[in-house]
PDB file of C-alpha atoms in Angstrom:
ATOM      1  CA  GLY D 259     -27.172   5.014  -1.307  1.00 69.00           C
ATOM      2  CA  ALA D 260     -26.563   3.256   2.008  1.00 83.00           C
ATOM      3  CA  VAL D 261     -27.606   4.903   5.071  1.00 91.00           C
ATOM      4  CA  VAL D 262     -25.483   5.407   8.011  1.00 94.00           C
ATOM      5  CA  SER D 263     -26.546   7.047  11.214  1.00 95.00           C
ATOM      6  CA  GLN D 264     -24.812   8.614  14.057  1.00 97.00           C
ATOM      7  CA  HIS D 265     -25.574   9.720  17.498  1.00 97.00           C
ATOM      8  CA  PRO D 266     -25.510  12.098  19.022  1.00 97.00           C
ATOM      9  CA  SER D 267     -25.207  14.671  16.482  1.00 96.00           C
ATOM     10  CA  TRP D 268     -23.638  17.012  18.899  1.00 96.00           C
ATOM     11  CA  VAL D 269     -22.253  16.885  22.393  1.00 97.00           C
ATOM     12  CA  ILE D 270     -20.894  19.381  24.935  1.00 97.00           C
ATOM     13  CA  CYS D 271     -19.088  17.951  28.014  1.00 96.00           C
ATOM     14  CA  LYS D 272     -16.738  18.790  30.661  1.00 96.00           C
ATOM     15  CA  SER D 273     -12.955  18.030  30.535  1.00 97.00           C
ATOM     16  CA  GLY D 274     -12.335  14.550  31.958  1.00 96.00           C
ATOM     17  CA  THR D 275     -15.626  13.137  31.271  1.00 97.00           C
ATOM     18  CA  SER D 276     -16.188  10.424  28.644  1.00 97.00           C
ATOM     19  CA  VAL D 277     -18.260  10.541  25.657  1.00 97.00           C
ATOM     20  CA  LYS D 278     -19.732   7.660  23.628  1.00 97.00           C
ATOM     21  CA  ILE D 279     -20.664   7.979  19.990  1.00 98.00           C
ATOM     22  CA  GLU D 280     -22.637   5.383  17.994  1.00 97.00           C
ATOM     23  CA  CYS D 281     -22.578   4.673  14.296  1.00 96.00           C
ATOM     24  CA  ARG D 282     -25.066   2.355  12.851  1.00 95.00           C
ATOM     25  CA  SER D 283     -25.460   0.947   9.275  1.00 93.00           C
ATOM     26  CA  LEU D 284     -29.226   1.348   8.771  1.00 92.00           C
ATOM     27  CA  ASP D 285     -29.843  -0.680   5.608  1.00 87.00           C
ATOM     28  CA  PHE D 286     -26.965  -2.966   5.352  1.00 88.00           C
ATOM     29  CA  GLN D 287     -24.339  -5.067   7.404  1.00 88.00           C
ATOM     30  CA  ALA D 288     -20.914  -3.651   7.777  1.00 86.00           C
ATOM     31  CA  THR D 289     -18.229  -5.937   9.046  1.00 83.00           C
ATOM     32  CA  THR D 290     -15.904  -2.949   8.712  1.00 88.00           C
ATOM     33  CA  MET D 291     -16.457   0.652   9.906  1.00 92.00           C
ATOM     34  CA  PHE D 292     -14.253   3.456  10.007  1.00 94.00           C
ATOM     35  CA  TRP D 293     -13.760   6.607  12.203  1.00 96.00           C
ATOM     36  CA  TYR D 294     -12.482   9.663  11.111  1.00 95.00           C
ATOM     37  CA  ARG D 295     -11.826  13.078  12.737  1.00 95.00           C
ATOM     38  CA  GLN D 296     -12.035  16.569  10.960  1.00 93.00           C
ATOM     39  CA  PHE D 297     -10.612  19.826  12.553  1.00 91.00           C
ATOM     40  CA  PRO D 298     -11.865  22.987  11.103  1.00 87.00           C
ATOM     41  CA  LYS D 299     -10.835  23.678   7.662  1.00 82.00           C
ATOM     42  CA  GLN D 300      -8.864  20.417   7.474  1.00 85.00           C
ATOM     43  CA  SER D 301      -9.393  17.225   5.649  1.00 84.00           C
ATOM     44  CA  LEU D 302     -10.639  13.979   7.127  1.00 88.00           C
ATOM     45  CA  MET D 303      -8.193  11.988   9.259  1.00 90.00           C
ATOM     46  CA  LEU D 304      -8.551   8.328   9.698  1.00 90.00           C
ATOM     47  CA  MET D 305      -8.584   7.391  13.246  1.00 94.00           C
ATOM     48  CA  ALA D 306      -9.159   3.658  13.376  1.00 93.00           C
ATOM     49  CA  THR D 307     -10.990   0.796  11.297  1.00 91.00           C
ATOM     50  CA  SER D 308     -13.585  -1.010  13.462  1.00 89.00           C
ATOM     51  CA  ASN D 309     -13.873  -4.736  12.769  1.00 85.00           C
ATOM     52  CA  GLU D 310     -16.903  -6.674  14.020  1.00 85.00           C
ATOM     53  CA  GLY D 311     -16.026  -8.943  16.561  1.00 84.00           C
ATOM     54  CA  SER D 312     -12.409  -8.364  16.973  1.00 85.00           C
ATOM     55  CA  LYS D 313     -10.036  -5.341  17.988  1.00 88.00           C
ATOM     56  CA  ALA D 314      -9.880  -2.166  16.137  1.00 91.00           C
ATOM     57  CA  THR D 315      -7.104  -1.251  14.075  1.00 91.00           C
ATOM     58  CA  TYR D 316      -5.738   2.150  15.063  1.00 94.00           C
ATOM     59  CA  GLU D 317      -3.701   4.698  12.809  1.00 91.00           C
ATOM     60  CA  GLN D 318      -0.247   5.772  13.948  1.00 92.00           C
ATOM     61  CA  GLY D 319      -0.455   8.431  16.508  1.00 93.00           C
ATOM     62  CA  VAL D 320      -3.913   7.553  17.778  1.00 95.00           C
ATOM     63  CA  GLU D 321      -4.237   6.556  21.273  1.00 94.00           C
ATOM     64  CA  LYS D 322      -6.260   3.446  21.722  1.00 93.00           C
ATOM     65  CA  ASP D 323      -6.803   3.774  25.422  1.00 94.00           C
ATOM     66  CA  LYS D 324      -8.256   6.945  24.978  1.00 96.00           C
ATOM     67  CA  PHE D 325     -10.371   6.280  21.718  1.00 97.00           C
ATOM     68  CA  LEU D 326     -12.026   3.156  22.795  1.00 96.00           C
ATOM     69  CA  ILE D 327     -13.870   1.345  19.656  1.00 94.00           C
ATOM     70  CA  ASN D 328     -16.496  -1.476  20.139  1.00 91.00           C
ATOM     71  CA  HIS D 329     -17.924  -3.136  17.005  1.00 89.00           C
ATOM     72  CA  ALA D 330     -20.359  -5.531  18.643  1.00 83.00           C
ATOM     73  CA  SER D 331     -22.678  -6.284  15.867  1.00 88.00           C
ATOM     74  CA  LEU D 332     -22.884  -5.857  12.030  1.00 88.00           C
ATOM     75  CA  THR D 333     -24.647  -2.891  12.303  1.00 92.00           C
ATOM     76  CA  LEU D 334     -23.255  -0.889  15.412  1.00 93.00           C
ATOM     77  CA  SER D 335     -19.889   0.492  16.002  1.00 94.00           C
ATOM     78  CA  THR D 336     -19.255   2.762  18.994  1.00 95.00           C
ATOM     79  CA  LEU D 337     -16.521   5.343  19.816  1.00 97.00           C
ATOM     80  CA  THR D 338     -15.713   6.305  23.342  1.00 97.00           C
ATOM     81  CA  VAL D 339     -13.536   9.387  24.119  1.00 97.00           C
ATOM     82  CA  THR D 340     -12.278   8.782  27.501  1.00 97.00           C
ATOM     83  CA  SER D 341     -11.168  11.489  29.846  1.00 96.00           C
ATOM     84  CA  ALA D 342     -12.084  14.080  27.156  1.00 96.00           C
ATOM     85  CA  HIS D 343      -9.997  17.545  26.950  1.00 96.00           C
ATOM     86  CA  PRO D 344     -10.501  20.596  25.059  1.00 96.00           C
ATOM     87  CA  GLU D 345      -8.023  19.416  22.465  1.00 95.00           C
ATOM     88  CA  ASP D 346     -10.384  16.492  21.525  1.00 96.00           C
ATOM     89  CA  SER D 347     -12.913  18.956  20.403  1.00 96.00           C
ATOM     90  CA  SER D 348     -13.609  18.033  16.814  1.00 96.00           C
ATOM     91  CA  PHE D 349     -15.953  16.794  14.202  1.00 97.00           C
ATOM     92  CA  TYR D 350     -16.174  12.896  14.372  1.00 97.00           C
ATOM     93  CA  ILE D 351     -17.376  11.102  11.480  1.00 97.00           C
ATOM     94  CA  CYS D 352     -17.994   7.288  10.869  1.00 96.00           C
ATOM     95  CA  SER D 353     -18.178   5.543   7.534  1.00 94.00           C
ATOM     96  CA  ALA D 354     -19.132   2.046   6.510  1.00 91.00           C
ATOM     97  CA  ARG D 355     -18.796   0.447   2.951  1.00 84.00           C
ATOM     98  CA  ASP D 356     -21.554  -1.500   1.080  1.00 79.00           C
ATOM     99  CA  THR D 357     -21.345  -2.857  -2.569  1.00 77.00           C
ATOM    100  CA  ALA D 358     -21.545   0.749  -4.107  1.00 77.00           C
ATOM    101  CA  GLY D 359     -18.901   2.391  -1.993  1.00 81.00           C
ATOM    102  CA  TRP D 360     -18.295   4.110   1.207  1.00 86.00           C
ATOM    103  CA  PHE D 361     -20.816   6.009   3.134  1.00 90.00           C
ATOM    104  CA  PHE D 362     -20.704   8.603   5.873  1.00 94.00           C
ATOM    105  CA  GLY D 363     -22.837   9.150   8.772  1.00 96.00           C
ATOM    106  CA  PRO D 364     -23.757  12.762   9.452  1.00 96.00           C
ATOM    107  CA  GLY D 365     -21.063  13.358  12.007  1.00 97.00           C
ATOM    108  CA  THR D 366     -20.918  14.208  15.925  1.00 97.00           C
ATOM    109  CA  ARG D 367     -19.431  17.557  16.798  1.00 97.00           C
ATOM    110  CA  LEU D 368     -17.867  17.095  20.079  1.00 97.00           C
ATOM    111  CA  THR D 369     -17.134  20.426  22.276  1.00 97.00           C
ATOM    112  CA  VAL D 370     -15.168  19.874  25.424  1.00 97.00           C
ATOM    113  CA  LEU D 371     -15.303  22.574  27.864  1.00 96.00           C
TER     114      LEU D 371
ATOM    115  CA  GLN A  43       3.337   6.482   1.358  1.00 63.00           C
ATOM    116  CA  LYS A  44       0.175   6.462  -0.811  1.00 70.00           C
ATOM    117  CA  GLU A  45      -1.121  10.060  -1.329  1.00 88.00           C
ATOM    118  CA  VAL A  46      -3.951  11.814  -2.916  1.00 93.00           C
ATOM    119  CA  GLU A  47      -3.142  15.379  -4.336  1.00 94.00           C
ATOM    120  CA  GLN A  48      -5.802  17.910  -4.950  1.00 94.00           C
ATOM    121  CA  ASN A  49      -5.633  21.532  -5.626  1.00 88.00           C
ATOM    122  CA  SER A  50      -7.057  23.163  -2.468  1.00 83.00           C
ATOM    123  CA  GLY A  51      -8.446  26.142  -4.401  1.00 84.00           C
ATOM    124  CA  PRO A  52     -10.846  28.032  -3.947  1.00 92.00           C
ATOM    125  CA  LEU A  53     -12.003  27.370  -7.431  1.00 96.00           C
ATOM    126  CA  SER A  54     -14.560  30.095  -8.431  1.00 97.00           C
ATOM    127  CA  VAL A  55     -16.656  29.581 -11.429  1.00 97.00           C
ATOM    128  CA  PRO A  56     -19.828  31.672 -12.700  1.00 97.00           C
ATOM    129  CA  GLU A  57     -23.332  30.301 -12.541  1.00 98.00           C
ATOM    130  CA  GLY A  58     -23.802  27.969 -15.578  1.00 97.00           C
ATOM    131  CA  ALA A  59     -20.235  27.325 -16.328  1.00 97.00           C
ATOM    132  CA  ILE A  60     -18.383  24.070 -16.179  1.00 97.00           C
ATOM    133  CA  ALA A  61     -16.433  23.510 -12.903  1.00 97.00           C
ATOM    134  CA  SER A  62     -13.248  21.130 -13.395  1.00 97.00           C
ATOM    135  CA  LEU A  63     -11.832  19.417 -10.406  1.00 97.00           C
ATOM    136  CA  ASN A  64      -8.514  17.354 -10.659  1.00 96.00           C
ATOM    137  CA  CYS A  65      -6.974  14.978  -8.320  1.00 96.00           C
ATOM    138  CA  THR A  66      -3.820  12.550  -8.646  1.00 97.00           C
ATOM    139  CA  TYR A  67      -2.788   9.734  -6.839  1.00 95.00           C
ATOM    140  CA  SER A  68       0.386   7.785  -6.325  1.00 93.00           C
ATOM    141  CA  ASP A  69      -0.471   4.006  -5.669  1.00 90.00           C
ATOM    142  CA  ARG A  70      -0.599   2.826  -9.408  1.00 90.00           C
ATOM    143  CA  GLY A  71      -2.464  -0.150  -8.362  1.00 87.00           C
ATOM    144  CA  SER A  72      -5.431   1.636  -7.150  1.00 90.00           C
ATOM    145  CA  GLN A  73      -8.786   0.356  -8.354  1.00 87.00           C
ATOM    146  CA  SER A  74     -11.535   2.345  -7.029  1.00 91.00           C
ATOM    147  CA  PHE A  75     -12.126   6.248  -7.009  1.00 94.00           C
ATOM    148  CA  PHE A  76     -14.580   8.276  -5.532  1.00 94.00           C
ATOM    149  CA  TRP A  77     -15.805  11.932  -5.328  1.00 96.00           C
ATOM    150  CA  TYR A  78     -17.290  13.250  -2.034  1.00 96.00           C
ATOM    151  CA  ARG A  79     -19.082  16.597  -1.757  1.00 97.00           C
ATOM    152  CA  GLN A  80     -18.865  18.161   1.798  1.00 95.00           C
ATOM    153  CA  TYR A  81     -20.797  21.227   2.815  1.00 95.00           C
ATOM    154  CA  SER A  82     -19.235  23.215   5.570  1.00 91.00           C
ATOM    155  CA  GLY A  83     -20.220  21.570   8.800  1.00 90.00           C
ATOM    156  CA  LYS A  84     -21.618  18.337   7.240  1.00 94.00           C
ATOM    157  CA  SER A  85     -20.207  15.126   6.399  1.00 94.00           C
ATOM    158  CA  PRO A  86     -19.110  13.859   3.014  1.00 94.00           C
ATOM    159  CA  GLU A  87     -21.677  12.733   0.581  1.00 93.00           C
ATOM    160  CA  LEU A  88     -20.962  10.304  -2.254  1.00 92.00           C
ATOM    161  CA  ILE A  89     -21.570  11.770  -5.594  1.00 94.00           C
ATOM    162  CA  MET A  90     -19.494   9.582  -8.013  1.00 93.00           C
ATOM    163  CA  SER A  91     -17.709   6.430  -8.230  1.00 93.00           C
ATOM    164  CA  ILE A  92     -15.325   5.162 -11.045  1.00 95.00           C
ATOM    165  CA  TYR A  93     -13.533   2.069 -11.574  1.00 93.00           C
ATOM    166  CA  SER A  94     -12.197   2.083 -15.226  1.00 94.00           C
ATOM    167  CA  ASN A  95     -10.502   4.116 -17.580  1.00 96.00           C
ATOM    168  CA  GLY A  96     -12.615   6.718 -19.318  1.00 96.00           C
ATOM    169  CA  ASP A  97     -15.861   8.883 -18.524  1.00 97.00           C
ATOM    170  CA  LYS A  98     -18.848   8.208 -16.538  1.00 97.00           C
ATOM    171  CA  GLU A  99     -21.463  10.462 -16.351  1.00 97.00           C
ATOM    172  CA  ASP A 100     -24.434  10.814 -13.892  1.00 96.00           C
ATOM    173  CA  GLY A 101     -26.554  14.042 -14.558  1.00 96.00           C
ATOM    174  CA  ARG A 102     -24.363  17.151 -14.437  1.00 97.00           C
ATOM    175  CA  PHE A 103     -21.487  15.261 -13.069  1.00 98.00           C
ATOM    176  CA  THR A 104     -18.900  13.393 -15.171  1.00 98.00           C
ATOM    177  CA  ALA A 105     -15.910  11.551 -13.481  1.00 97.00           C
ATOM    178  CA  GLN A 106     -12.910  11.139 -15.718  1.00 98.00           C
ATOM    179  CA  LEU A 107     -10.280   8.227 -15.000  1.00 97.00           C
ATOM    180  CA  ASN A 108      -6.898   7.933 -16.582  1.00 97.00           C
ATOM    181  CA  LYS A 109      -4.966   5.129 -14.679  1.00 95.00           C
ATOM    182  CA  ALA A 110      -1.753   5.493 -16.918  1.00 95.00           C
ATOM    183  CA  SER A 111      -1.483   9.148 -15.727  1.00 95.00           C
ATOM    184  CA  GLN A 112      -2.752   8.356 -12.384  1.00 96.00           C
ATOM    185  CA  TYR A 113      -5.399  11.098 -12.719  1.00 96.00           C
ATOM    186  CA  VAL A 114      -9.022  11.530 -11.989  1.00 97.00           C
ATOM    187  CA  SER A 115     -11.359  14.332 -12.527  1.00 97.00           C
ATOM    188  CA  LEU A 116     -14.762  15.738 -11.793  1.00 98.00           C
ATOM    189  CA  LEU A 117     -16.532  17.940 -14.058  1.00 98.00           C
ATOM    190  CA  ILE A 118     -19.857  19.841 -13.204  1.00 98.00           C
ATOM    191  CA  ARG A 119     -21.856  21.028 -15.943  1.00 98.00           C
ATOM    192  CA  ASP A 120     -24.280  24.049 -15.550  1.00 98.00           C
ATOM    193  CA  SER A 121     -22.740  24.907 -12.298  1.00 98.00           C
ATOM    194  CA  GLN A 122     -25.189  26.154  -9.461  1.00 97.00           C
ATOM    195  CA  PRO A 123     -24.736  28.190  -6.205  1.00 97.00           C
ATOM    196  CA  SER A 124     -25.884  24.989  -4.523  1.00 97.00           C
ATOM    197  CA  ASP A 125     -22.566  23.164  -5.713  1.00 97.00           C
ATOM    198  CA  SER A 126     -20.614  25.464  -3.546  1.00 97.00           C
ATOM    199  CA  ALA A 127     -18.840  22.991  -1.432  1.00 96.00           C
ATOM    200  CA  THR A 128     -15.438  21.296  -0.904  1.00 96.00           C
ATOM    201  CA  TYR A 129     -14.911  18.198  -3.085  1.00 97.00           C
ATOM    202  CA  LEU A 130     -13.008  15.448  -2.008  1.00 95.00           C
ATOM    203  CA  CYS A 131     -11.254  12.837  -4.172  1.00 96.00           C
ATOM    204  CA  ALA A 132     -10.820   9.417  -2.519  1.00 93.00           C
ATOM    205  CA  VAL A 133      -8.847   6.414  -3.613  1.00 93.00           C
ATOM    206  CA  ASN A 134      -9.089   2.879  -2.505  1.00 89.00           C
ATOM    207  CA  PRO A 135      -5.466   1.680  -2.338  1.00 78.00           C
ATOM    208  CA  ALA A 136      -4.546  -1.575  -3.876  1.00 71.00           C
ATOM    209  CA  GLY A 137      -4.060  -4.754  -1.970  1.00 63.00           C
ATOM    210  CA  ALA A 138      -6.186  -7.682  -1.043  1.00 45.00           C
ATOM    211  CA  GLY A 139      -8.521  -6.803   1.504  1.00 53.00           C
ATOM    212  CA  SER A 140      -7.941  -3.192   1.487  1.00 60.00           C
ATOM    213  CA  TYR A 141     -11.037  -1.555   2.644  1.00 72.00           C
ATOM    214  CA  GLN A 142      -9.650   1.894   3.555  1.00 80.00           C
ATOM    215  CA  LEU A 143     -10.063   5.275   1.382  1.00 86.00           C
ATOM    216  CA  THR A 144      -7.308   7.615   1.227  1.00 87.00           C
ATOM    217  CA  PHE A 145      -8.316  11.138   0.937  1.00 90.00           C
ATOM    218  CA  GLY A 146      -7.128  14.216  -0.676  1.00 92.00           C
ATOM    219  CA  LYS A 147      -7.454  17.436   1.179  1.00 90.00           C
ATOM    220  CA  GLY A 148     -10.186  18.599  -1.023  1.00 93.00           C
ATOM    221  CA  THR A 149     -10.942  21.682  -3.384  1.00 96.00           C
ATOM    222  CA  LYS A 150     -13.172  24.239  -2.281  1.00 95.00           C
ATOM    223  CA  LEU A 151     -15.521  25.484  -5.028  1.00 97.00           C
ATOM    224  CA  SER A 152     -17.489  28.619  -5.171  1.00 97.00           C
ATOM    225  CA  VAL A 153     -20.199  29.086  -7.725  1.00 97.00           C
ATOM    226  CA  ILE A 154     -20.734  32.601  -8.214  1.00 96.00           C
ATOM    227  CA  PRO A 155     -24.412  33.751  -9.004  1.00 95.00           C
TER     228      PRO A 155
END
């Protein structure tokens, strides 16, 4: 299957700082990528749909000014958590679609102190 | 609202038995159906996709789809302890240009040695 990478795999930061997470499709081009968040023992929650060359589409309840998404190329989307707070601590996972289906990156575990 | 329902479990089966995981969906026009496996602390891994009514087999896994009943299932034969994970059912809702997946909350499977 297709390979999606994420960087970093984990990050610990202080409250109030910003954190950038990268998502790359390694062997295919993805005009659309998706960002999910998963809290412990809960299912995946779609945060936003990232569209190459245009603005992201955010799900209801997700603050677009807090979670900045940039999809600058067909293989790279970034999620920046701005002014992070402890309640933003979560497992962030990106996903991209190829002809076989949707494939997920390995995830980024964010801990905000 | 488009929904995907799964029994949260846990579902416990002895090693070597058949594990049966079930999923129902509300959007009758859905066309694509997926099963993902998620180990604790990891991101989802695509294990099966199915698009038409009937059975689809891949190794020890069989996906079954019944669009009339809006029901999709996953059978795991000869269950192994390594199959212990949460299994997520995902559906691509109907609609032109729909690239999103709607996930169920997952069924936790435990295979007892």
